[in-house]
Every structure is written in C-alpha cells, then in structure tokens.
Amino acid sequence: MAKEKTAFFCTNCGNESAKWLGKCPACGEWNTLVEERVATGKKSASSSSSRKHKALGSGVATPISEVGADTTQRRDLCNEEVNRVLGGGLVKGSLVLLGGEPGIGKSTLSLQIALHAKDTKTLYISGEESNQQIKMRADRIGGNFENCLLLSETCVENIIESIDKIKPDIVIIDSIQTLYTDIVDSTTGGVAQIRECASQLMRYAKEQEVPIFIIGHITKDGNIAGPKILEHIVDVVLQFEGDSNNVYRILRSIKNRFGATSEIGVFEMLGNGLREVANPSDILLTHYDEPLSGIAVGATIDGIRPYLIETQALVSNTAFGMPQRSTTGFDTKRLNMLLAVVEKRIGIKMIAKDVFLNIAGGFKVSDPGLDLAVMTAMLSSAFDIEIPKSMTFAGEIGLSGEIRPASRTEQRVSEASRLGFKTIVISKYASSSTLTRYNIKIINISKVEEIVKIIKNNA
Ligand code: TYD
Ligand code: MG
C-alpha cells in the first residue's frame, strides 16, 4: 500500500515545505502555501533513475569553442509577430510557455501557428476541447489541415509515447493545467502535478530536440497554481495580453533563453483568427477630418518597439464638490502627479475640474515618455485649442515641471518621421546630434510652461 504524504507548495514559486507557513521562505510571498498530496509508492521521475535517460549531449565535456552553432537553428513559424517575439523563430528542443487570462486567444494563436507553419508537421494535443470543437475553430482560421494532427489526451506519459510514435516537428499542448502524471498523486492542476509534468516535457523536448508549446492559464487574482512556478522550468515564457472587450492583443516575451525579452508582437482578433499587425501605429491613430481639442499623439515605446498612439483627455468643470479622475490605459497615480504639476506650474485650478483620460485601442501604456503627450492632451482640452494632426510628443515630466528626455528618443523620432509626422516635441536635454538626419522638425522644450506656448501658438 502506498504511503500517503502531503506537503505544502508555494503557488508563487513552487517551493515545497513540510509544514504550513504564513510566509514562503523562498520567495517571501504571504499566504501562498497550499497543501497537496504528493507521494505514492512510485518515485518521482525527476528524482529517480526509474527510467534510463539518454544524456542530453554526448556526456563528455566540450570546450565552448568547439560547440557548433547549429543547436540554435530556428524554425520559421510563418507568423512574423510570433517569430519576432521568439527572437527570430522557434529554437529546436525548446519548451515555450504561452500564458494568459482565459478567453484572450491562446488556443486560437497556437492553432493558427499549427495550421499556418509551412512544411511542418504539428501535433495539437488538447485536454480542454474535443476534436470537433478544435475543427470548428480551424474552419474559422483556415490553413493547411493535412499537416496538423489532433489528439485528445491528458496523461503526460501517453503524450510522450504519442509524440515518440508520430514524430511531429512541433507539439502544442493545451493546457498544462489539464495534464497529469501517475508519478505524483495529487489533484490535476495542482502545483506538484504541473511541476512534474513540465519537467517531464522539458526533458523530452531536450532529448528529442522537438519544440513544445504549452499553454497555461492565469487568473486575474493569480490564486490557482498558475504558470508562475513553470517560469523557472521552461526556456521561453510568452504572455498573451489585452483587454477582452477590445480586439487588440499583445504577445510579450517575459523570459527568453534564446533572445531579447523586450520584443512585442501585436495582433488583432478578427472573425477568422488573429491578424498580425506589422504597424501598430496604423490602428492606434484615428484619421479625423479636422483636428479636435483634447487629442495629442504620443511617440511611445514598448520594450524596443516604437509606435505612435493617440491620447485623449477631457477636462471639464466639476459639477459636485469632488472632482472625478478616470483613466483607461494609463496609471491613475501618474495622472494625479501630472495634474499636480499643472496646478503648480500653469496655475489651472485642477480641484475644480473633472479629468478623463483615454489611451487609444485599449492599450495599457506604462512608458513615462508618454507624459508629455498626456499633459498636452489635457491642456489642449482645458484651453479648448486643438493640436495639429501632424504634431507628436515624446518626453517625461518631472515633479518640478521639467521635461526630461524619453528613453530611446531617437527611435521615437525615427518612427514619427517614418509615419509622416511633420513636427515632434521632445526634451531640450535629449542628445540631439543624430536627430537632425530625420525628415521631421524638432521642437525642444525644457519646462511644461512651454507646452502652453506651443498650444496657444496654434490658436
Ligand atoms: P480562445 O483561443 O479560446 O481563448 P483561450 O484559449 O485563451 O481561452 O479564444 C477566445 C476568444 O476568441 C473567443 O471569445 C472567441 C474569439 N475568437 C474570435 O474572435 N475569432 C476567431 O477566429 C476565433 C477562433 C476566436
Ligand atoms: Mg483555450
């Protein structure tokens, strides 16, 4: 009879402890430990030699100079945005975790990869949906149906056996939370199960050099054993995010052993799958017939990808004693700071004004380089003077009302000029030697008071 044993696992970092503790000793998070049954008579594959494993390499230490570069050969997934986020394609033998909230489009994206990758045999394993449901989705997306095989399976040992038999070029598993292994006797989706299943898949991917995508859910409050603990195991962590009320989605790399983590991919969710958005500025700028007050275009940057985005503000008189502050896509605390600067430096009584701020497309922007555009949009609305459509802004605002250079100003200027903007307003302190080669007029300012001059000049 197998001995029953329980242990406590941290849902944040996966640390195991024999007793319940209020604070995880490994990661320092509070109240994250959950109890799970762990051991049966069988030994864990990760700690035993119950199965004889092939060594990852030849088993002999090699000088780094003699290691061939072919291990980093990348497979083209025929999806520019995904390739870009992966750092130029999928590395063979890599384990990629695709995380995101339910309903954001993880299954759609991975099925799309499976159907669109050319000359690539893919195995799509689902523990969540039936083959018919997946077929219905595939009909919407369209693509190459011959090379995509479907399998409904949730036992990791069976999955590995099937991969062995089928020998696909790419494996997709939807989702890690539905997998289980006989080795660990705890509930499916529990920390111990997830960790063990992922380690087995990792070992298999490395031994057989087959790339595996695993999908993982995260909840809004991050309560269940989510992909957090997986992040340490896998090679690449991609996060799919967006507002489910909006059609735009961002694929972000959080961890990448084979590339930069500052890349993002942008998609639009349509009726027939996800469209790659090569030029995000196109969808984030509205083309009005006439300029409207309260709108300013900011040259922002996410990771290393520059794009131009519309910020829209409404500043109106407060009807009740309590002024309202409402933002979408921008940090409310940062807005309050900007309002305090306006009050102090420009002398508008913000206590008597309601302020509403909106960033286009449901995008969330945390780049402080957008401050200048946000401030300009608010002042434009307060004075009811429109900003010319051909003008854009990039700069950070300090507490004393000084305009600081935005990070990577040159890339922002280059993107603005590429998109045909005529003028960009930036900080006087941005290094300017190389900026003159772009076909765009540069206005340098050093204080917020100068924004008012720029706006009033247009009146
Ligand atoms: P799904 O991939 O099932 O999300 P996840 O796997 O992350 O839970 O997709 C969820 C949403 O996407 C669903 O509400 C329907 C929508 N959708 C489209 O808008 N267009 C499409 O072509 C497809 C396949 C789905
Ligand atoms: Mg899904």
Short mmCIF file of C-alpha atoms and ligand atoms in Angstrom, two decimals:
data_model
loop_
_atom_site.label_atom_id
_atom_site.label_comp_id
_atom_site.label_asym_id
_atom_site.label_seq_id
_atom_site.Cartn_x
_atom_site.Cartn_y
_atom_site.Cartn_z
CA MET A 1 0.00 0.00 0.00
CA ALA A 2 1.43 3.32 -0.99
CA LYS A 3 2.22 5.67 1.79
CA GLU A 4 0.23 8.85 1.68
CA LYS A 5 2.14 12.01 2.24
CA THR A 6 1.23 15.63 1.95
CA ALA A 7 3.37 18.68 1.56
CA PHE A 8 2.80 22.39 1.19
CA PHE A 9 3.66 24.13 -2.06
CA CYS A 10 4.02 27.81 -2.70
CA THR A 11 1.73 28.81 -5.58
CA ASN A 12 4.05 31.64 -6.43
CA CYS A 13 7.44 29.96 -6.68
CA GLY A 14 6.68 26.25 -6.24
CA ASN A 15 8.79 25.91 -3.11
CA GLU A 16 7.95 22.77 -1.11
CA SER A 17 7.72 22.74 2.65
CA ALA A 18 6.65 20.11 5.17
CA LYS A 19 4.55 22.46 7.28
CA TRP A 20 2.17 25.27 6.55
CA LEU A 21 3.77 28.68 6.84
CA GLY A 22 2.25 32.12 6.52
CA LYS A 23 5.18 33.38 4.50
CA CYS A 24 7.02 31.40 1.85
CA PRO A 25 10.66 31.15 2.95
CA ALA A 26 11.85 31.04 -0.67
CA CYS A 27 10.09 33.96 -2.32
CA GLY A 28 8.81 35.86 0.71
CA GLU A 29 5.19 35.99 -0.51
CA TRP A 30 2.46 35.80 2.13
CA ASN A 31 -0.34 33.26 2.23
CA THR A 32 0.65 31.37 -0.90
CA LEU A 33 1.15 27.87 0.54
CA VAL A 34 -1.38 25.17 -0.32
CA GLU A 35 -1.47 21.58 0.88
CA GLU A 36 -1.23 18.77 -1.65
CA ARG A 37 -0.90 15.01 -1.58
CA VAL A 38 2.42 14.16 -3.08
CA ALA A 39 3.95 10.74 -2.75
CA THR A 40 2.83 7.32 -3.84
CA GLY A 41 4.95 4.19 -3.86
CA LYS A 42 6.36 5.27 -7.19
CA LYS A 43 9.31 7.55 -7.24
CA SER A 44 9.34 10.87 -8.98
CA ALA A 45 10.90 10.73 -12.40
CA SER A 46 12.81 13.87 -11.68
CA SER A 47 14.49 12.37 -8.65
CA SER A 48 14.95 8.74 -9.62
CA SER A 49 16.58 6.65 -12.27
CA SER A 50 13.48 4.52 -12.79
CA ARG A 51 13.77 5.23 -16.50
CA LYS A 52 17.13 5.16 -18.18
CA HIS A 53 17.64 8.53 -19.83
CA LYS A 54 19.72 9.35 -22.79
CA ALA A 55 22.25 12.02 -21.86
CA LEU A 56 21.42 15.44 -23.28
CA GLY A 57 24.71 15.57 -25.17
CA SER A 58 27.48 13.06 -25.66
CA GLY A 59 28.07 13.01 -21.92
CA VAL A 60 31.57 14.41 -22.44
CA ALA A 61 32.50 17.98 -21.51
CA THR A 62 33.33 20.06 -24.60
CA PRO A 63 35.30 23.31 -24.91
CA ILE A 64 32.88 26.09 -25.76
CA SER A 65 34.89 26.98 -28.88
CA GLU A 66 34.15 23.57 -30.36
CA VAL A 67 30.42 23.72 -29.82
CA GLY A 68 28.64 24.10 -33.15
CA ALA A 69 26.08 26.84 -33.59
CA ASP A 70 23.53 24.54 -35.20
CA THR A 71 21.82 23.99 -31.84
CA THR A 72 20.26 27.40 -32.27
CA GLN A 73 18.76 26.64 -35.69
CA ARG A 74 15.41 28.31 -35.79
CA ARG A 75 12.19 27.23 -37.41
CA ASP A 76 10.15 29.83 -39.25
CA LEU A 77 6.58 29.72 -37.93
CA CYS A 78 5.27 31.77 -40.86
CA ASN A 79 3.99 34.34 -38.43
CA GLU A 80 6.18 37.44 -38.34
CA GLU A 81 4.96 38.64 -34.97
CA VAL A 82 5.47 35.29 -33.21
CA ASN A 83 8.87 34.83 -34.88
CA ARG A 84 9.90 38.26 -33.71
CA VAL A 85 8.88 37.66 -30.10
CA LEU A 86 10.68 34.31 -30.07
CA GLY A 87 13.83 36.12 -31.18
CA GLY A 88 13.74 35.09 -34.87
CA GLY A 89 11.92 31.76 -34.95
CA LEU A 90 11.42 28.69 -32.83
CA VAL A 91 14.58 27.05 -31.48
CA LYS A 92 14.50 23.27 -31.73
CA GLY A 93 14.12 21.44 -28.45
CA SER A 94 12.75 24.50 -26.70
CA LEU A 95 9.88 24.44 -24.24
CA VAL A 96 7.72 27.52 -24.65
CA LEU A 97 5.04 28.51 -22.17
CA LEU A 98 2.20 30.62 -23.52
CA GLY A 99 0.34 32.21 -20.62
CA GLY A 100 -2.69 34.45 -20.46
CA GLU A 101 -6.11 35.00 -18.97
CA PRO A 102 -8.95 32.73 -20.07
CA GLY A 103 -10.55 33.77 -23.34
CA ILE A 104 -7.72 36.00 -24.51
CA GLY A 105 -6.95 33.79 -27.53
CA LYS A 106 -4.17 31.38 -26.53
CA SER A 107 -5.80 28.38 -28.18
CA THR A 108 -6.56 30.44 -31.28
CA LEU A 109 -2.97 31.65 -31.58
CA SER A 110 -1.45 28.23 -31.11
CA LEU A 111 -3.87 26.53 -33.51
CA GLN A 112 -3.11 29.27 -36.01
CA ILE A 113 0.62 28.55 -35.68
CA ALA A 114 -0.11 24.84 -36.20
CA LEU A 115 -2.19 25.48 -39.32
CA HIS A 116 -0.01 28.13 -40.93
CA ALA A 117 3.56 26.86 -40.44
CA LYS A 118 4.72 25.59 -43.83
CA ASP A 119 6.05 22.04 -44.30
CA THR A 120 5.76 21.48 -40.58
CA LYS A 121 4.04 18.50 -39.05
CA THR A 122 2.30 19.70 -35.89
CA LEU A 123 0.64 17.73 -33.15
CA TYR A 124 -2.03 19.66 -31.27
CA ILE A 125 -2.88 17.95 -28.00
CA SER A 126 -5.93 19.23 -26.18
CA GLY A 127 -7.23 18.28 -22.80
CA GLU A 128 -9.78 21.06 -22.83
CA GLU A 129 -11.68 20.79 -26.06
CA SER A 130 -12.95 17.94 -28.19
CA ASN A 131 -11.54 17.36 -31.68
CA GLN A 132 -14.85 18.64 -33.14
CA GLN A 133 -14.54 21.92 -31.28
CA ILE A 134 -10.97 22.35 -32.48
CA LYS A 135 -12.06 21.52 -36.04
CA MET A 136 -14.72 24.24 -35.83
CA ARG A 137 -12.08 26.74 -34.78
CA ALA A 138 -9.73 25.51 -37.52
CA ASP A 139 -12.51 26.09 -40.07
CA ARG A 140 -12.69 29.71 -38.94
CA ILE A 141 -8.96 30.22 -39.12
CA GLY A 142 -8.26 28.24 -42.30
CA GLY A 143 -4.86 26.98 -43.41
CA ASN A 144 -3.09 23.76 -44.09
CA PHE A 145 -5.15 20.96 -42.48
CA GLU A 146 -3.05 17.98 -43.67
CA ASN A 147 -0.03 18.68 -41.53
CA CYS A 148 -1.92 19.26 -38.29
CA LEU A 149 -2.80 16.24 -36.16
CA LEU A 150 -5.20 16.40 -33.24
CA LEU A 151 -5.05 14.32 -30.11
CA SER A 152 -7.23 14.35 -27.00
CA GLU A 153 -5.06 13.22 -24.14
CA THR A 154 -4.20 14.39 -20.65
CA CYS A 155 -1.74 11.81 -19.31
CA VAL A 156 1.81 13.02 -19.77
CA GLU A 157 3.26 9.52 -20.19
CA ASN A 158 0.78 8.77 -23.01
CA ILE A 159 1.51 12.12 -24.60
CA ILE A 160 5.22 11.40 -24.68
CA GLU A 161 4.53 7.96 -26.18
CA SER A 162 2.38 9.53 -28.91
CA ILE A 163 5.00 12.14 -29.74
CA ASP A 164 7.54 9.33 -29.97
CA LYS A 165 5.35 7.49 -32.47
CA ILE A 166 4.16 10.46 -34.54
CA LYS A 167 7.46 12.38 -34.59
CA PRO A 168 5.97 15.83 -35.23
CA ASP A 169 8.06 18.94 -35.88
CA ILE A 170 6.15 20.98 -33.30
CA VAL A 171 3.98 19.92 -30.37
CA ILE A 172 1.30 22.13 -28.83
CA ILE A 173 -0.29 21.21 -25.51
CA ASP A 174 -3.49 22.93 -24.42
CA SER A 175 -3.20 23.25 -21.45
CA ILE A 176 -0.67 22.35 -18.76
CA GLN A 177 -3.40 22.62 -16.10
CA THR A 178 -5.25 19.64 -17.58
CA LEU A 179 -2.24 17.33 -17.64
CA TYR A 180 -1.49 14.71 -15.03
CA THR A 181 1.19 12.16 -14.37
CA ASP A 182 0.89 8.89 -12.47
CA ILE A 183 4.12 9.61 -10.69
CA VAL A 184 2.61 12.29 -8.49
CA ASP A 185 -0.62 11.50 -6.74
CA SER A 186 -2.14 14.92 -6.29
CA THR A 187 -5.01 16.67 -7.99
CA THR A 188 -4.75 17.63 -11.65
CA GLY A 189 -3.76 21.25 -11.99
CA GLY A 190 -2.02 21.24 -8.60
CA VAL A 191 1.44 22.65 -8.10
CA ALA A 192 3.15 19.26 -7.78
CA GLN A 193 1.42 17.89 -10.90
CA ILE A 194 2.18 20.93 -13.00
CA ARG A 195 5.80 20.95 -11.94
CA GLU A 196 6.31 17.24 -12.61
CA CYS A 197 4.51 17.28 -15.98
CA ALA A 198 6.51 20.29 -17.13
CA SER A 199 9.82 18.72 -16.06
CA GLN A 200 8.99 15.54 -17.99
CA LEU A 201 8.10 17.52 -21.09
CA MET A 202 11.23 19.62 -20.71
CA ARG A 203 13.41 16.54 -20.53
CA TYR A 204 11.70 15.01 -23.53
CA ALA A 205 11.96 18.19 -25.60
CA LYS A 206 15.68 18.43 -24.92
CA GLU A 207 16.37 14.72 -25.55
CA GLN A 208 14.42 14.52 -28.79
CA GLU A 209 15.01 18.11 -29.89
CA VAL A 210 11.33 18.65 -30.52
CA PRO A 211 9.96 22.09 -29.66
CA ILE A 212 6.93 22.03 -27.36
CA PHE A 213 4.47 24.85 -26.73
CA ILE A 214 2.50 24.58 -23.53
CA ILE A 215 -0.46 26.77 -22.77
CA GLY A 216 -1.04 27.90 -19.20
CA HIS A 217 -3.93 29.82 -17.67
CA ILE A 218 -3.57 32.58 -15.18
CA THR A 219 -6.46 34.02 -13.29
CA LYS A 220 -6.89 37.71 -12.60
CA ASP A 221 -6.06 37.27 -8.91
CA GLY A 222 -3.39 34.64 -9.63
CA ASN A 223 -4.88 32.36 -6.99
CA ILE A 224 -4.58 28.93 -8.54
CA ALA A 225 -1.29 27.19 -9.16
CA GLY A 226 -0.55 29.05 -12.33
CA PRO A 227 2.35 29.19 -14.73
CA LYS A 228 4.38 31.24 -12.23
CA ILE A 229 6.14 28.14 -10.97
CA LEU A 230 6.66 26.96 -14.51
CA GLU A 231 8.60 30.03 -15.45
CA HIS A 232 11.70 28.60 -13.82
CA ILE A 233 11.46 25.35 -15.76
CA VAL A 234 10.71 26.44 -19.31
CA ASP A 235 13.04 28.13 -21.84
CA VAL A 236 10.66 30.81 -23.04
CA VAL A 237 7.69 32.46 -21.34
CA LEU A 238 5.31 34.33 -23.59
CA GLN A 239 2.40 36.27 -22.24
CA PHE A 240 -0.65 37.00 -24.31
CA GLU A 241 -2.44 40.05 -23.04
CA GLY A 242 -5.10 42.50 -23.98
CA ASP A 243 -8.48 43.71 -22.94
CA SER A 244 -11.07 41.09 -23.84
CA ASN A 245 -13.52 43.91 -24.69
CA ASN A 246 -11.08 45.10 -27.30
CA VAL A 247 -9.72 43.40 -30.40
CA TYR A 248 -6.04 44.14 -29.94
CA ARG A 249 -3.72 41.63 -28.32
CA ILE A 250 -0.06 41.89 -27.37
CA LEU A 251 2.29 38.94 -27.22
CA ARG A 252 5.13 39.72 -24.89
CA SER A 253 8.19 37.71 -24.03
CA ILE A 254 8.79 37.64 -20.27
CA LYS A 255 11.70 35.25 -20.40
CA ASN A 256 13.66 34.04 -23.39
CA ARG A 257 16.77 31.91 -23.20
CA PHE A 258 17.32 32.44 -26.92
CA GLY A 259 16.53 36.10 -27.48
CA ALA A 260 15.64 39.51 -26.12
CA THR A 261 12.72 39.93 -23.74
CA SER A 262 11.88 43.39 -24.91
CA GLU A 263 10.12 42.34 -28.12
CA ILE A 264 6.37 42.51 -28.50
CA GLY A 265 4.03 41.17 -31.14
CA VAL A 266 0.74 42.88 -31.91
CA PHE A 267 -2.38 41.13 -33.18
CA GLU A 268 -5.94 41.97 -33.96
CA MET A 269 -8.62 39.37 -33.15
CA LEU A 270 -10.89 39.05 -36.14
CA GLY A 271 -13.70 36.66 -37.02
CA ASN A 272 -11.21 34.44 -38.82
CA GLY A 273 -8.39 34.31 -36.32
CA LEU A 274 -5.62 36.68 -35.32
CA ARG A 275 -4.31 39.17 -37.85
CA GLU A 276 -0.69 40.20 -37.49
CA VAL A 277 -0.35 43.93 -37.03
CA ALA A 278 3.00 44.85 -38.54
CA ASN A 279 2.47 48.55 -37.98
CA PRO A 280 0.70 49.18 -34.65
CA SER A 281 0.57 52.95 -35.23
CA ASP A 282 -1.86 52.36 -38.11
CA ILE A 283 -4.53 51.05 -35.79
CA LEU A 284 -3.80 53.40 -32.90
CA LEU A 285 -4.16 56.63 -34.80
CA THR A 286 -7.57 57.76 -35.94
CA HIS A 287 -7.78 59.88 -39.03
CA TYR A 288 -10.20 62.70 -38.29
CA ASP A 289 -11.21 65.17 -40.94
CA GLU A 290 -10.48 68.06 -38.63
CA PRO A 291 -8.28 68.24 -35.55
CA LEU A 292 -10.16 68.05 -32.24
CA SER A 293 -9.16 69.57 -28.94
CA GLY A 294 -8.08 67.18 -26.20
CA ILE A 295 -6.18 64.86 -28.53
CA ALA A 296 -2.39 64.58 -28.66
CA VAL A 297 -0.34 61.87 -30.34
CA GLY A 298 2.50 60.43 -28.28
CA ALA A 299 5.56 58.67 -29.66
CA THR A 300 5.88 55.80 -27.21
CA ILE A 301 7.91 52.65 -26.96
CA ASP A 302 7.12 49.20 -25.57
CA GLY A 303 10.26 47.16 -24.95
CA ILE A 304 12.17 48.13 -28.05
CA ARG A 305 9.22 48.63 -30.36
CA PRO A 306 8.27 52.24 -31.03
CA TYR A 307 4.75 53.21 -32.07
CA LEU A 308 2.57 56.28 -32.11
CA ILE A 309 -0.55 56.32 -30.06
CA GLU A 310 -3.38 58.73 -29.51
CA THR A 311 -4.05 60.07 -26.03
CA GLN A 312 -7.38 61.71 -25.45
CA ALA A 313 -8.30 63.90 -22.47
CA LEU A 314 -11.42 65.68 -21.33
CA VAL A 315 -11.01 68.39 -18.73
CA SER A 316 -14.33 69.87 -17.64
CA ASN A 317 -15.78 71.77 -14.69
CA THR A 318 -16.71 69.65 -11.70
CA ALA A 319 -20.42 69.51 -11.07
CA PHE A 320 -20.10 68.32 -7.48
CA GLY A 321 -17.54 69.14 -4.83
CA MET A 322 -15.46 66.05 -5.53
CA PRO A 323 -13.52 66.18 -8.84
CA GLN A 324 -13.50 62.95 -10.82
CA ARG A 325 -10.37 61.32 -12.20
CA SER A 326 -10.83 58.48 -14.61
CA THR A 327 -8.22 56.80 -16.81
CA THR A 328 -8.11 53.90 -19.23
CA GLY A 329 -4.73 52.50 -20.18
CA PHE A 330 -2.73 54.95 -18.04
CA ASP A 331 -1.68 54.86 -14.41
CA THR A 332 -4.05 56.98 -12.27
CA LYS A 333 -1.31 57.86 -9.80
CA ARG A 334 0.85 59.17 -12.62
CA LEU A 335 -2.11 61.21 -13.86
CA ASN A 336 -2.54 62.73 -10.40
CA MET A 337 1.13 63.66 -10.39
CA LEU A 338 0.78 65.35 -13.78
CA LEU A 339 -2.30 67.22 -12.54
CA ALA A 340 -0.38 68.47 -9.53
CA VAL A 341 2.35 69.75 -11.86
CA VAL A 342 -0.30 71.52 -14.00
CA GLU A 343 -1.79 73.16 -10.92
CA LYS A 344 1.57 74.32 -9.57
CA ARG A 345 3.32 75.40 -12.80
CA ILE A 346 0.49 76.51 -15.05
CA GLY A 347 -1.93 77.68 -12.40
CA ILE A 348 -5.11 75.96 -13.55
CA LYS A 349 -7.27 75.09 -10.53
CA MET A 350 -7.49 71.34 -11.06
CA ILE A 351 -9.54 70.88 -7.88
CA ALA A 352 -12.48 72.36 -9.79
CA LYS A 353 -12.02 70.10 -12.84
CA ASP A 354 -13.04 66.58 -13.73
CA VAL A 355 -10.38 64.82 -15.77
CA PHE A 356 -10.95 61.82 -18.04
CA LEU A 357 -8.07 60.24 -19.88
CA ASN A 358 -8.15 57.56 -22.52
CA ILE A 359 -5.38 55.78 -24.41
CA ALA A 360 -6.43 54.53 -27.86
CA GLY A 361 -7.13 50.89 -28.71
CA GLY A 362 -7.47 49.67 -25.11
CA PHE A 363 -3.66 49.67 -24.87
CA LYS A 364 -2.06 49.96 -21.48
CA VAL A 365 0.99 52.20 -21.56
CA SER A 366 3.43 52.38 -18.69
CA ASP A 367 6.09 54.30 -20.59
CA PRO A 368 6.83 57.61 -18.79
CA GLY A 369 7.82 59.03 -22.18
CA LEU A 370 4.09 59.39 -22.85
CA ASP A 371 3.77 62.04 -20.07
CA LEU A 372 4.27 64.92 -22.46
CA ALA A 373 1.51 63.75 -24.80
CA VAL A 374 -0.88 63.17 -21.89
CA MET A 375 -0.14 66.61 -20.44
CA THR A 376 -0.58 68.23 -23.85
CA ALA A 377 -3.91 66.46 -24.40
CA MET A 378 -5.14 67.71 -21.01
CA LEU A 379 -4.04 71.30 -21.65
CA SER A 380 -5.47 71.17 -25.16
CA SER A 381 -8.82 70.17 -23.66
CA ALA A 382 -8.60 72.72 -20.83
CA PHE A 383 -7.94 75.60 -23.27
CA ASP A 384 -10.13 74.05 -25.97
CA ILE A 385 -7.43 74.53 -28.60
CA GLU A 386 -6.67 71.67 -30.96
CA ILE A 387 -3.19 70.32 -31.65
CA PRO A 388 -2.21 69.99 -35.33
CA LYS A 389 -2.58 66.43 -36.58
CA SER A 390 0.98 66.38 -37.85
CA MET A 391 2.50 67.03 -34.41
CA THR A 392 3.64 64.40 -31.93
CA PHE A 393 5.23 64.38 -28.47
CA ALA A 394 7.81 62.36 -26.54
CA GLY A 395 9.11 63.30 -23.11
CA GLU A 396 8.95 62.53 -19.44
CA ILE A 397 7.70 65.12 -16.95
CA GLY A 398 9.47 65.59 -13.64
CA LEU A 399 7.97 66.81 -10.38
CA SER A 400 9.34 70.31 -10.87
CA GLY A 401 7.69 70.56 -14.27
CA GLU A 402 10.91 69.92 -16.18
CA ILE A 403 10.75 67.95 -19.43
CA ARG A 404 13.18 65.07 -19.37
CA PRO A 405 14.35 63.05 -22.33
CA ALA A 406 12.26 59.94 -23.00
CA SER A 407 14.24 56.71 -23.23
CA ARG A 408 15.35 55.84 -26.78
CA THR A 409 14.26 59.24 -28.08
CA GLU A 410 15.95 58.62 -31.42
CA GLN A 411 13.81 55.56 -32.17
CA ARG A 412 10.68 57.54 -31.39
CA VAL A 413 11.77 60.39 -33.65
CA SER A 414 12.60 57.93 -36.41
CA GLU A 415 9.19 56.22 -36.14
CA ALA A 416 7.35 59.56 -36.14
CA SER A 417 9.21 60.68 -39.24
CA ARG A 418 8.60 57.33 -40.95
CA LEU A 419 4.87 57.76 -40.38
CA GLY A 420 4.91 61.19 -41.96
CA PHE A 421 4.58 63.43 -38.90
CA LYS A 422 5.91 66.94 -39.56
CA THR A 423 6.87 68.01 -36.01
CA ILE A 424 7.95 66.26 -32.83
CA VAL A 425 8.23 67.97 -29.46
CA ILE A 426 10.95 66.50 -27.26
CA SER A 427 13.09 67.44 -24.30
CA LYS A 428 15.83 70.01 -24.76
CA TYR A 429 18.13 67.63 -22.95
CA ALA A 430 17.75 64.72 -25.36
CA SER A 431 21.04 64.13 -27.19
CA SER A 432 20.37 65.80 -30.49
CA SER A 433 23.41 65.23 -32.70
CA THR A 434 21.88 62.36 -34.69
CA LEU A 435 18.29 63.56 -34.63
CA THR A 436 18.70 66.09 -37.40
CA ARG A 437 19.03 63.40 -40.05
CA TYR A 438 15.34 62.57 -39.80
CA ASN A 439 12.94 64.40 -42.03
CA ILE A 440 10.93 65.94 -39.19
CA LYS A 441 11.01 69.30 -37.43
CA ILE A 442 12.20 69.01 -33.85
CA ILE A 443 10.97 71.40 -31.16
CA ASN A 444 13.00 71.27 -27.94
CA ILE A 445 11.36 72.32 -24.72
CA SER A 446 12.56 72.22 -21.13
CA LYS A 447 9.55 73.22 -19.00
CA VAL A 448 5.82 72.49 -19.02
CA GLU A 449 5.08 76.22 -19.39
CA GLU A 450 6.42 75.93 -22.92
CA ILE A 451 3.69 73.41 -23.82
CA VAL A 452 1.15 76.14 -23.21
CA LYS A 453 3.04 78.42 -25.64
CA ILE A 454 3.04 75.70 -28.30
CA ILE A 455 -0.71 75.15 -27.85
CA LYS A 456 -1.54 78.88 -27.84
CA ASN A 457 0.55 79.41 -30.98
CA ASN A 458 -1.92 77.17 -32.77
CA ALA A 459 -4.97 79.11 -31.66
P1 TYD B 1 -9.54 31.15 -27.22
O1 TYD B 1 -8.38 30.91 -28.13
O2 TYD B 1 -10.46 30.02 -26.97
O3 TYD B 1 -9.02 31.72 -25.82
P2 TYD B 1 -8.15 30.97 -24.70
O4 TYD B 1 -7.62 29.71 -25.27
O5 TYD B 1 -7.06 31.95 -24.35
O6 TYD B 1 -9.04 30.76 -23.54
O7 TYD B 1 -10.32 32.39 -27.87
C1 TYD B 1 -11.20 33.14 -27.16
C2 TYD B 1 -11.97 34.16 -27.93
O8 TYD B 1 -11.56 34.44 -29.22
C3 TYD B 1 -13.40 33.72 -28.02
O9 TYD B 1 -14.15 34.61 -27.24
C4 TYD B 1 -13.75 33.81 -29.45
C5 TYD B 1 -12.70 34.64 -30.05
N1 TYD B 1 -12.37 34.30 -31.44
C6 TYD B 1 -12.51 35.28 -32.42
O10 TYD B 1 -12.91 36.42 -32.16
N2 TYD B 1 -12.15 34.96 -33.72
C7 TYD B 1 -11.71 33.72 -34.07
O11 TYD B 1 -11.40 33.48 -35.25
C8 TYD B 1 -11.60 32.74 -33.05
C9 TYD B 1 -11.11 31.35 -33.39
C10 TYD B 1 -11.93 33.06 -31.75
MG MG B 2 -8.14 27.74 -24.69
#
